[in-house]
Amino acid sequence: MHHLDFSLKIISPAFVAGTMEKEAHLMGRSVKHRLIEHDGLRVPSLRGVLRFWFRAMEGIADTELLWKKESDIFGSTDSGQGLRIIPVGQTPWTPLVIGGEKDKIRGGDPLAYLGYGPLNYVNKEVGVSSHNKSIFRDAIPEGTVFNFRAVGKREQIDTLKNCLRLLHLFGGIGSRSRRAWGSLAVGSDIFAEFNAGDSVTDWFEKVLKQVWPNGLGDRDHLPAYSAFSSHTRVRISAATRDYLETMKEFHKQFEEVRLYKIFHPEKSHQIARRDHDLEVRDSDPRNNDLHDVPRRIAYGMPYYPKSRNHNWEIEYKGYTADGKESIDRRASPLFLKVFQGPDRKFYAVSLFLKAQFFSDDKFKLGKVPRGGRLPFPGWEAVDKFIANEDWQRITLP
């Protein structure tokens, strides 16, 4: 058997844990809420993340073949023992509350926008917090390091190295990890050397070449699931000071191309203005049909725009022709990462894993089961995000 020692360093706070109900304090009152327990970075969570990057790396259209290859590496009831991952230590850490009265985050702040879900609004005094009216959630703070040893066959260890390389470049763990929370840095001797005169972009591409030494191969088709292909796009920003500034970089781009500016709609991107007007018009409950589908749905589902001030809401779902089957979730194809480069500086890395919006083409988009349905409107909204002229292009092998 072969082994590999590696570490995972939390680069931006990570919301990774299980749920239980416990008494906690909110605004001076003792209340019972679901409390997300801070039990660290567990092996099952890590294995799930590594399986994702394995599937994305392989890009195999035949799902049965993909499952067999995945089982050979990570194990299954049919194939037996797979790669073993053993925790071997961690740095001491204290659970972190994000936001709240001591460290107030306002609604609309980059942290609140990118952390929607774990972070929710409490009131004017508290602002946005991970301890809010619906859930109490602590984060693993940045800088925390978890150490592991992997044991397996040579092929399993070699495959793990490539999964860890992709995790280091693009990935994170926990809730909102596709929006820059829970970004990870892998510590191991598996990476290409960072030589004098190399740019971070050069090094990034050298590591990708380690993953695919012979190139991606024939991947011109649009994948049915999130996988690397000729349609994949990668960008990297200039260096930033820390994870907070990196998140501001992402939020600035969302403001440019996605956000509808309520108080200055004329300053909104044309996609945001068009989508907003369309959503308001189609929210009328007297009409079951859609005029069109908003372009911003390309960022993923649920897609449920609403306005409390103007009393309208609409939820878009995928429906079959007879309305008997529906889909209300589609993971975002856009992965945002706080990346710590080989020069120890921070960078905003954006990965667009373009794939079929619905893997089954029997689904189309609508608002109610018996209403009209329309096809997915395309990837223009995400294409605009990734096309930031201030970011450098990363070329896949």
Short mmCIF file of C-alpha atoms in Angstrom, two decimals:
data_model
loop_
_atom_site.label_atom_id
_atom_site.label_comp_id
_atom_site.label_asym_id
_atom_site.label_seq_id
_atom_site.Cartn_x
_atom_site.Cartn_y
_atom_site.Cartn_z
CA MET A 1 0.00 0.00 0.00
CA HIS A 2 1.06 3.58 -0.67
CA HIS A 3 0.32 6.72 1.32
CA LEU A 4 0.17 10.50 0.94
CA ASP A 5 0.33 13.07 3.73
CA PHE A 6 -1.40 16.37 3.08
CA SER A 7 -2.93 19.32 4.91
CA LEU A 8 -5.92 21.53 4.22
CA LYS A 9 -5.74 25.16 5.31
CA ILE A 10 -8.91 27.23 5.61
CA ILE A 11 -8.36 30.39 3.52
CA SER A 12 -11.80 31.95 4.06
CA PRO A 13 -14.14 30.98 6.93
CA ALA A 14 -15.89 27.65 6.28
CA PHE A 15 -19.42 26.66 7.25
CA VAL A 16 -18.93 22.90 7.66
CA ALA A 17 -20.91 20.97 10.27
CA GLY A 18 -23.97 19.00 11.32
CA THR A 19 -27.27 20.28 12.72
CA MET A 20 -28.91 19.95 16.13
CA GLU A 21 -31.33 21.98 18.23
CA LYS A 22 -29.84 23.79 21.18
CA GLU A 23 -30.56 26.78 23.38
CA ALA A 24 -28.62 29.85 22.32
CA HIS A 25 -28.75 33.60 22.86
CA LEU A 26 -29.96 36.15 20.34
CA MET A 27 -30.24 39.83 21.26
CA GLY A 28 -30.00 39.00 24.97
CA ARG A 29 -32.80 36.40 24.91
CA SER A 30 -32.48 32.65 25.37
CA VAL A 31 -34.11 30.97 22.39
CA LYS A 32 -34.20 27.49 20.91
CA HIS A 33 -32.81 27.32 17.41
CA ARG A 34 -31.19 24.88 15.09
CA LEU A 35 -27.52 25.22 15.94
CA ILE A 36 -24.91 24.15 13.42
CA GLU A 37 -22.33 22.29 15.49
CA HIS A 38 -18.67 23.09 14.85
CA ASP A 39 -17.22 19.58 14.56
CA GLY A 40 -14.37 20.49 12.22
CA LEU A 41 -13.50 19.23 8.78
CA ARG A 42 -14.79 15.66 8.74
CA VAL A 43 -13.57 12.93 6.40
CA PRO A 44 -17.05 12.24 4.89
CA SER A 45 -17.32 15.91 3.88
CA LEU A 46 -13.83 15.83 2.39
CA ARG A 47 -14.53 12.60 0.48
CA GLY A 48 -17.65 14.18 -1.03
CA VAL A 49 -15.62 17.15 -2.25
CA LEU A 50 -12.89 14.92 -3.70
CA ARG A 51 -15.49 12.80 -5.51
CA PHE A 52 -16.87 15.96 -7.12
CA TRP A 53 -13.46 17.01 -8.45
CA PHE A 54 -12.81 13.46 -9.65
CA ARG A 55 -15.99 13.51 -11.75
CA ALA A 56 -15.22 17.00 -13.06
CA MET A 57 -11.68 15.92 -13.94
CA GLU A 58 -12.74 12.73 -15.76
CA GLY A 59 -15.57 14.31 -17.77
CA ILE A 60 -16.87 10.89 -18.87
CA ALA A 61 -20.23 11.03 -20.67
CA ASP A 62 -21.02 7.37 -19.89
CA THR A 63 -22.35 7.63 -16.32
CA GLU A 64 -22.05 3.88 -15.65
CA LEU A 65 -18.38 3.92 -16.65
CA LEU A 66 -17.83 7.07 -14.58
CA TRP A 67 -19.39 5.42 -11.52
CA LYS A 68 -17.20 2.33 -11.96
CA LYS A 69 -14.01 4.42 -12.17
CA GLU A 70 -15.08 6.49 -9.16
CA SER A 71 -15.80 3.32 -7.17
CA ASP A 72 -12.38 1.90 -8.04
CA ILE A 73 -10.79 4.96 -6.41
CA PHE A 74 -13.11 5.83 -3.52
CA GLY A 75 -14.78 2.45 -2.94
CA SER A 76 -18.36 1.17 -3.01
CA THR A 77 -20.37 -1.81 -1.81
CA ASP A 78 -19.65 -3.56 -5.11
CA SER A 79 -15.96 -2.72 -5.59
CA GLY A 80 -15.00 -2.92 -1.92
CA GLN A 81 -12.37 -0.91 -0.05
CA GLY A 82 -11.31 2.29 -1.70
CA LEU A 83 -8.90 5.01 -0.73
CA ARG A 84 -8.67 5.51 3.05
CA ILE A 85 -8.34 9.05 4.44
CA ILE A 86 -7.30 9.34 8.07
CA PRO A 87 -7.28 12.59 10.11
CA VAL A 88 -3.95 12.97 11.92
CA GLY A 89 -4.28 16.32 13.69
CA GLN A 90 -5.36 19.94 13.45
CA THR A 91 -4.34 23.34 14.75
CA PRO A 92 -6.35 24.61 17.75
CA TRP A 93 -9.29 26.75 16.67
CA THR A 94 -12.28 28.53 18.14
CA PRO A 95 -15.68 28.60 16.39
CA LEU A 96 -16.25 31.91 14.65
CA VAL A 97 -19.47 33.92 14.51
CA ILE A 98 -19.66 35.94 11.29
CA GLY A 99 -21.23 39.39 11.71
CA GLY A 100 -23.37 40.48 14.65
CA GLU A 101 -23.23 43.52 16.91
CA LYS A 102 -19.46 43.33 17.52
CA ASP A 103 -18.55 43.02 13.85
CA LYS A 104 -21.52 44.47 12.03
CA ILE A 105 -22.20 43.49 8.42
CA ARG A 106 -24.81 45.52 6.57
CA GLY A 107 -27.29 44.06 4.12
CA GLY A 108 -25.79 44.30 0.64
CA ASP A 109 -22.22 44.00 1.96
CA PRO A 110 -20.02 41.65 -0.12
CA LEU A 111 -19.84 39.15 2.75
CA ALA A 112 -23.63 39.14 3.13
CA TYR A 113 -24.23 38.82 -0.61
CA LEU A 114 -21.77 35.96 -1.14
CA GLY A 115 -22.78 34.29 2.14
CA TYR A 116 -26.56 34.36 1.71
CA GLY A 117 -27.93 31.29 3.48
CA PRO A 118 -25.56 30.91 6.43
CA LEU A 119 -25.68 34.70 6.76
CA ASN A 120 -29.06 36.35 7.23
CA TYR A 121 -30.42 39.70 8.33
CA VAL A 122 -31.38 40.04 12.02
CA ASN A 123 -32.29 43.72 12.56
CA LYS A 124 -30.83 47.22 12.23
CA GLU A 125 -28.79 46.91 15.43
CA VAL A 126 -27.25 43.50 14.66
CA GLY A 127 -27.18 43.63 10.86
CA VAL A 128 -26.36 40.39 9.07
CA SER A 129 -25.07 37.45 11.11
CA SER A 130 -24.50 33.71 11.06
CA HIS A 131 -26.48 33.76 14.33
CA ASN A 132 -29.86 34.90 13.05
CA LYS A 133 -33.60 34.35 13.41
CA SER A 134 -33.64 31.01 11.61
CA ILE A 135 -30.32 29.33 12.41
CA PHE A 136 -27.22 29.68 14.59
CA ARG A 137 -24.14 28.78 12.60
CA ASP A 138 -20.46 29.02 13.49
CA ALA A 139 -17.60 28.94 11.00
CA ILE A 140 -14.15 27.41 11.04
CA PRO A 141 -11.87 30.49 11.01
CA GLU A 142 -9.35 31.27 8.30
CA GLY A 143 -5.86 29.96 9.02
CA THR A 144 -7.05 26.71 10.62
CA VAL A 145 -5.10 23.68 9.34
CA PHE A 146 -6.31 20.06 9.22
CA ASN A 147 -3.83 17.24 8.56
CA PHE A 148 -4.61 13.93 6.85
CA ARG A 149 -2.96 10.74 5.65
CA ALA A 150 -4.37 8.87 2.63
CA VAL A 151 -3.65 5.16 2.21
CA GLY A 152 -4.35 3.14 -0.92
CA LYS A 153 -3.08 1.55 -4.09
CA ARG A 154 -0.68 3.49 -6.30
CA GLU A 155 -3.43 4.32 -8.83
CA GLN A 156 -5.71 5.55 -6.04
CA ILE A 157 -3.00 7.79 -4.58
CA ASP A 158 -2.04 9.16 -8.02
CA THR A 159 -5.69 10.00 -8.71
CA LEU A 160 -6.03 11.63 -5.28
CA LYS A 161 -3.07 13.89 -6.10
CA ASN A 162 -4.90 15.24 -9.15
CA CYS A 163 -8.13 15.73 -7.19
CA LEU A 164 -6.17 17.66 -4.55
CA ARG A 165 -4.53 19.80 -7.24
CA LEU A 166 -7.96 20.81 -8.57
CA LEU A 167 -9.24 21.40 -5.04
CA HIS A 168 -6.27 23.67 -4.35
CA LEU A 169 -6.80 25.69 -7.54
CA PHE A 170 -10.59 25.94 -7.60
CA GLY A 171 -12.29 24.42 -4.59
CA GLY A 172 -13.53 24.83 -1.08
CA ILE A 173 -15.73 23.05 1.40
CA GLY A 174 -19.01 23.71 3.16
CA SER A 175 -21.99 25.95 2.56
CA ARG A 176 -21.46 28.70 -0.06
CA SER A 177 -18.12 27.22 -1.11
CA ARG A 178 -18.98 28.13 -4.73
CA ARG A 179 -19.19 31.74 -3.59
CA ALA A 180 -15.70 31.99 -2.04
CA TRP A 181 -16.55 30.85 1.50
CA GLY A 182 -14.63 27.83 2.79
CA SER A 183 -11.82 28.17 0.26
CA LEU A 184 -9.02 25.67 0.88
CA ALA A 185 -5.27 25.52 0.28
CA VAL A 186 -3.69 22.08 -0.01
CA GLY A 187 -0.32 21.55 1.63
CA SER A 188 1.71 18.77 0.00
CA ASP A 189 4.73 18.20 -2.23
CA ILE A 190 2.51 17.34 -5.23
CA PHE A 191 2.71 20.71 -6.98
CA ALA A 192 4.94 21.97 -9.77
CA GLU A 193 7.85 24.17 -8.66
CA PHE A 194 7.37 27.92 -8.58
CA ASN A 195 10.56 29.14 -10.19
CA ALA A 196 12.12 32.59 -10.24
CA GLY A 197 10.61 34.50 -13.13
CA ASP A 198 7.38 32.47 -13.13
CA SER A 199 4.13 34.36 -12.92
CA VAL A 200 1.31 32.91 -10.83
CA THR A 201 -0.58 32.37 -14.09
CA ASP A 202 2.35 30.35 -15.47
CA TRP A 203 2.45 28.21 -12.34
CA PHE A 204 -1.34 27.74 -12.37
CA GLU A 205 -1.16 26.39 -15.92
CA LYS A 206 1.77 24.11 -15.00
CA VAL A 207 -0.34 22.53 -12.25
CA LEU A 208 -3.22 22.02 -14.69
CA LYS A 209 -0.72 20.32 -17.00
CA GLN A 210 0.12 17.95 -14.12
CA VAL A 211 -3.56 16.98 -13.98
CA TRP A 212 -3.89 16.50 -17.75
CA PRO A 213 -0.33 15.86 -19.07
CA ASN A 214 -1.74 14.91 -22.49
CA GLY A 215 -4.33 17.68 -22.56
CA LEU A 216 -8.08 17.45 -22.07
CA GLY A 217 -8.48 15.42 -25.24
CA ASP A 218 -11.72 15.26 -27.21
CA ARG A 219 -14.09 17.22 -24.97
CA ASP A 220 -15.86 19.47 -27.45
CA HIS A 221 -19.32 18.28 -26.40
CA LEU A 222 -21.22 20.21 -23.72
CA PRO A 223 -21.12 17.94 -20.64
CA ALA A 224 -24.31 16.67 -19.03
CA TYR A 225 -22.88 17.51 -15.59
CA SER A 226 -20.26 19.87 -14.14
CA ALA A 227 -17.03 18.78 -15.82
CA PHE A 228 -13.99 20.28 -17.50
CA SER A 229 -14.30 20.58 -21.27
CA SER A 230 -13.35 22.88 -24.14
CA HIS A 231 -16.24 25.09 -22.95
CA THR A 232 -14.65 25.67 -19.52
CA ARG A 233 -13.44 29.19 -18.70
CA VAL A 234 -10.97 30.25 -15.97
CA ARG A 235 -9.91 33.74 -14.87
CA ILE A 236 -7.60 35.07 -12.14
CA SER A 237 -7.45 38.58 -10.69
CA ALA A 238 -4.49 40.70 -9.68
CA ALA A 239 -3.18 40.04 -6.16
CA THR A 240 -5.35 41.10 -3.21
CA ARG A 241 -4.47 41.68 0.46
CA ASP A 242 -6.66 39.03 2.09
CA TYR A 243 -9.85 37.01 1.72
CA LEU A 244 -12.01 40.05 2.52
CA GLU A 245 -10.58 42.08 -0.34
CA THR A 246 -10.90 39.06 -2.62
CA MET A 247 -14.60 38.78 -1.82
CA LYS A 248 -14.99 42.48 -2.60
CA GLU A 249 -13.44 41.79 -6.00
CA PHE A 250 -16.08 39.15 -6.74
CA HIS A 251 -18.90 41.35 -5.45
CA LYS A 252 -17.74 44.26 -7.60
CA GLN A 253 -18.11 42.07 -10.68
CA PHE A 254 -21.58 40.93 -9.59
CA GLU A 255 -22.53 44.60 -9.21
CA GLU A 256 -21.31 45.25 -12.74
CA VAL A 257 -23.15 42.43 -14.50
CA ARG A 258 -25.82 40.84 -12.28
CA LEU A 259 -27.27 43.06 -9.55
CA TYR A 260 -30.34 45.21 -10.14
CA LYS A 261 -29.74 48.57 -8.47
CA ILE A 262 -33.11 49.37 -6.92
CA PHE A 263 -32.42 53.06 -6.27
CA HIS A 264 -30.54 53.64 -9.54
CA PRO A 265 -31.99 51.15 -12.05
CA GLU A 266 -30.49 53.11 -14.92
CA LYS A 267 -27.02 52.14 -13.63
CA SER A 268 -27.84 48.41 -13.70
CA HIS A 269 -26.44 46.19 -16.43
CA GLN A 270 -28.92 45.72 -19.28
CA ILE A 271 -29.32 42.02 -18.40
CA ALA A 272 -30.29 42.91 -14.82
CA ARG A 273 -32.73 45.63 -15.98
CA ARG A 274 -34.35 43.35 -18.54
CA ASP A 275 -34.61 40.44 -16.11
CA HIS A 276 -36.10 42.61 -13.36
CA ASP A 277 -38.78 44.03 -15.64
CA LEU A 278 -39.57 40.56 -16.95
CA GLU A 279 -39.85 39.09 -13.45
CA VAL A 280 -42.22 41.85 -12.31
CA ARG A 281 -44.43 41.38 -15.38
CA ASP A 282 -44.55 37.58 -15.14
CA SER A 283 -45.15 37.58 -11.37
CA ASP A 284 -48.85 38.36 -11.99
CA PRO A 285 -50.64 35.33 -10.42
CA ARG A 286 -53.50 35.67 -12.94
CA ASN A 287 -51.20 34.54 -15.76
CA ASN A 288 -49.70 31.03 -15.73
CA ASP A 289 -47.49 31.57 -18.77
CA LEU A 290 -44.13 33.29 -19.13
CA HIS A 291 -43.20 36.00 -21.60
CA ASP A 292 -39.57 34.88 -21.35
CA VAL A 293 -37.03 33.41 -18.91
CA PRO A 294 -34.57 35.74 -17.09
CA ARG A 295 -30.97 35.37 -18.23
CA ARG A 296 -29.71 35.40 -14.63
CA ILE A 297 -31.21 31.97 -14.00
CA ALA A 298 -27.94 30.71 -15.53
CA TYR A 299 -26.32 31.32 -12.12
CA GLY A 300 -28.38 28.42 -10.74
CA MET A 301 -31.60 27.51 -8.97
CA PRO A 302 -33.57 28.01 -6.74
CA TYR A 303 -34.38 31.22 -8.58
CA TYR A 304 -37.05 33.02 -6.57
CA PRO A 305 -36.96 36.81 -7.05
CA LYS A 306 -39.38 38.89 -4.98
CA SER A 307 -39.97 42.37 -3.60
CA ARG A 308 -41.54 42.92 -0.17
CA ASN A 309 -41.83 46.66 -0.84
CA HIS A 310 -43.75 46.21 -4.09
CA ASN A 311 -45.49 42.96 -3.13
CA TRP A 312 -44.50 40.64 -5.95
CA GLU A 313 -42.72 37.30 -6.22
CA ILE A 314 -42.13 34.54 -8.75
CA GLU A 315 -40.38 31.17 -8.57
CA TYR A 316 -38.97 29.54 -11.69
CA LYS A 317 -38.79 25.74 -11.91
CA GLY A 318 -38.10 23.07 -14.48
CA TYR A 319 -41.19 21.09 -15.53
CA THR A 320 -41.90 18.16 -17.82
CA ALA A 321 -44.47 18.66 -20.59
CA ASP A 322 -47.26 17.13 -18.48
CA GLY A 323 -46.24 19.09 -15.37
CA LYS A 324 -45.99 15.93 -13.25
CA GLU A 325 -42.24 16.21 -12.63
CA SER A 326 -40.39 19.31 -11.51
CA ILE A 327 -36.87 20.48 -10.66
CA ASP A 328 -36.29 23.47 -8.38
CA ARG A 329 -32.53 23.13 -7.91
CA ARG A 330 -29.59 23.46 -10.24
CA ALA A 331 -26.15 24.03 -8.71
CA SER A 332 -24.31 27.10 -9.91
CA PRO A 333 -21.80 26.46 -12.72
CA LEU A 334 -19.71 29.38 -11.43
CA PHE A 335 -17.07 28.55 -8.81
CA LEU A 336 -15.49 31.49 -6.99
CA LYS A 337 -12.32 30.80 -5.03
CA VAL A 338 -10.10 32.77 -2.67
CA PHE A 339 -6.82 31.36 -3.95
CA GLN A 340 -3.53 31.65 -2.08
CA GLY A 341 -0.83 31.46 -4.71
CA PRO A 342 2.68 30.01 -4.52
CA ASP A 343 3.86 33.57 -3.79
CA ARG A 344 1.62 33.53 -0.64
CA LYS A 345 -0.54 36.34 -2.05
CA PHE A 346 -4.31 36.11 -2.48
CA TYR A 347 -6.18 36.04 -5.80
CA ALA A 348 -9.78 35.86 -6.98
CA VAL A 349 -10.15 32.77 -9.18
CA SER A 350 -13.33 32.25 -11.21
CA LEU A 351 -14.13 28.90 -12.83
CA PHE A 352 -17.08 28.50 -15.21
CA LEU A 353 -17.87 24.80 -15.70
CA LYS A 354 -20.34 25.20 -18.53
CA ALA A 355 -22.63 22.17 -18.91
CA GLN A 356 -26.20 21.38 -19.90
CA PHE A 357 -28.53 23.36 -17.64
CA PHE A 358 -30.82 20.35 -17.24
CA SER A 359 -29.09 17.03 -17.86
CA ASP A 360 -32.46 15.71 -19.12
CA ASP A 361 -33.91 17.73 -22.01
CA LYS A 362 -37.47 16.76 -21.09
CA PHE A 363 -37.45 19.67 -18.61
CA LYS A 364 -38.25 23.27 -19.53
CA LEU A 365 -38.74 26.36 -17.39
CA GLY A 366 -42.05 27.64 -16.09
CA LYS A 367 -43.78 29.10 -13.03
CA VAL A 368 -46.59 26.58 -12.37
CA PRO A 369 -47.10 22.90 -13.36
CA ARG A 370 -49.92 23.64 -15.80
CA GLY A 371 -48.48 26.82 -17.25
CA GLY A 372 -46.46 27.39 -20.38
CA ARG A 373 -42.83 26.36 -20.48
CA LEU A 374 -39.82 27.86 -22.22
CA PRO A 375 -36.27 26.60 -22.88
CA PHE A 376 -33.20 27.64 -20.90
CA PRO A 377 -32.22 31.10 -22.26
CA GLY A 378 -28.46 30.48 -22.48
CA TRP A 379 -25.29 31.38 -20.62
CA GLU A 380 -24.97 35.07 -21.49
CA ALA A 381 -25.25 36.23 -17.85
CA VAL A 382 -22.37 34.04 -16.62
CA ASP A 383 -20.33 34.74 -19.76
CA LYS A 384 -20.51 38.45 -18.87
CA PHE A 385 -19.23 37.74 -15.36
CA ILE A 386 -16.26 35.67 -16.46
CA ALA A 387 -15.28 38.16 -19.17
CA ASN A 388 -13.89 40.76 -16.73
CA GLU A 389 -11.19 42.56 -18.72
CA ASP A 390 -9.11 43.17 -15.57
CA TRP A 391 -8.73 39.44 -14.95
CA GLN A 392 -6.18 37.22 -16.67
CA ARG A 393 -7.21 34.20 -18.69
CA ILE A 394 -5.99 30.77 -17.55
CA THR A 395 -5.57 28.34 -20.45
CA LEU A 396 -6.47 24.69 -19.96
CA PRO A 397 -4.03 22.12 -21.39
#
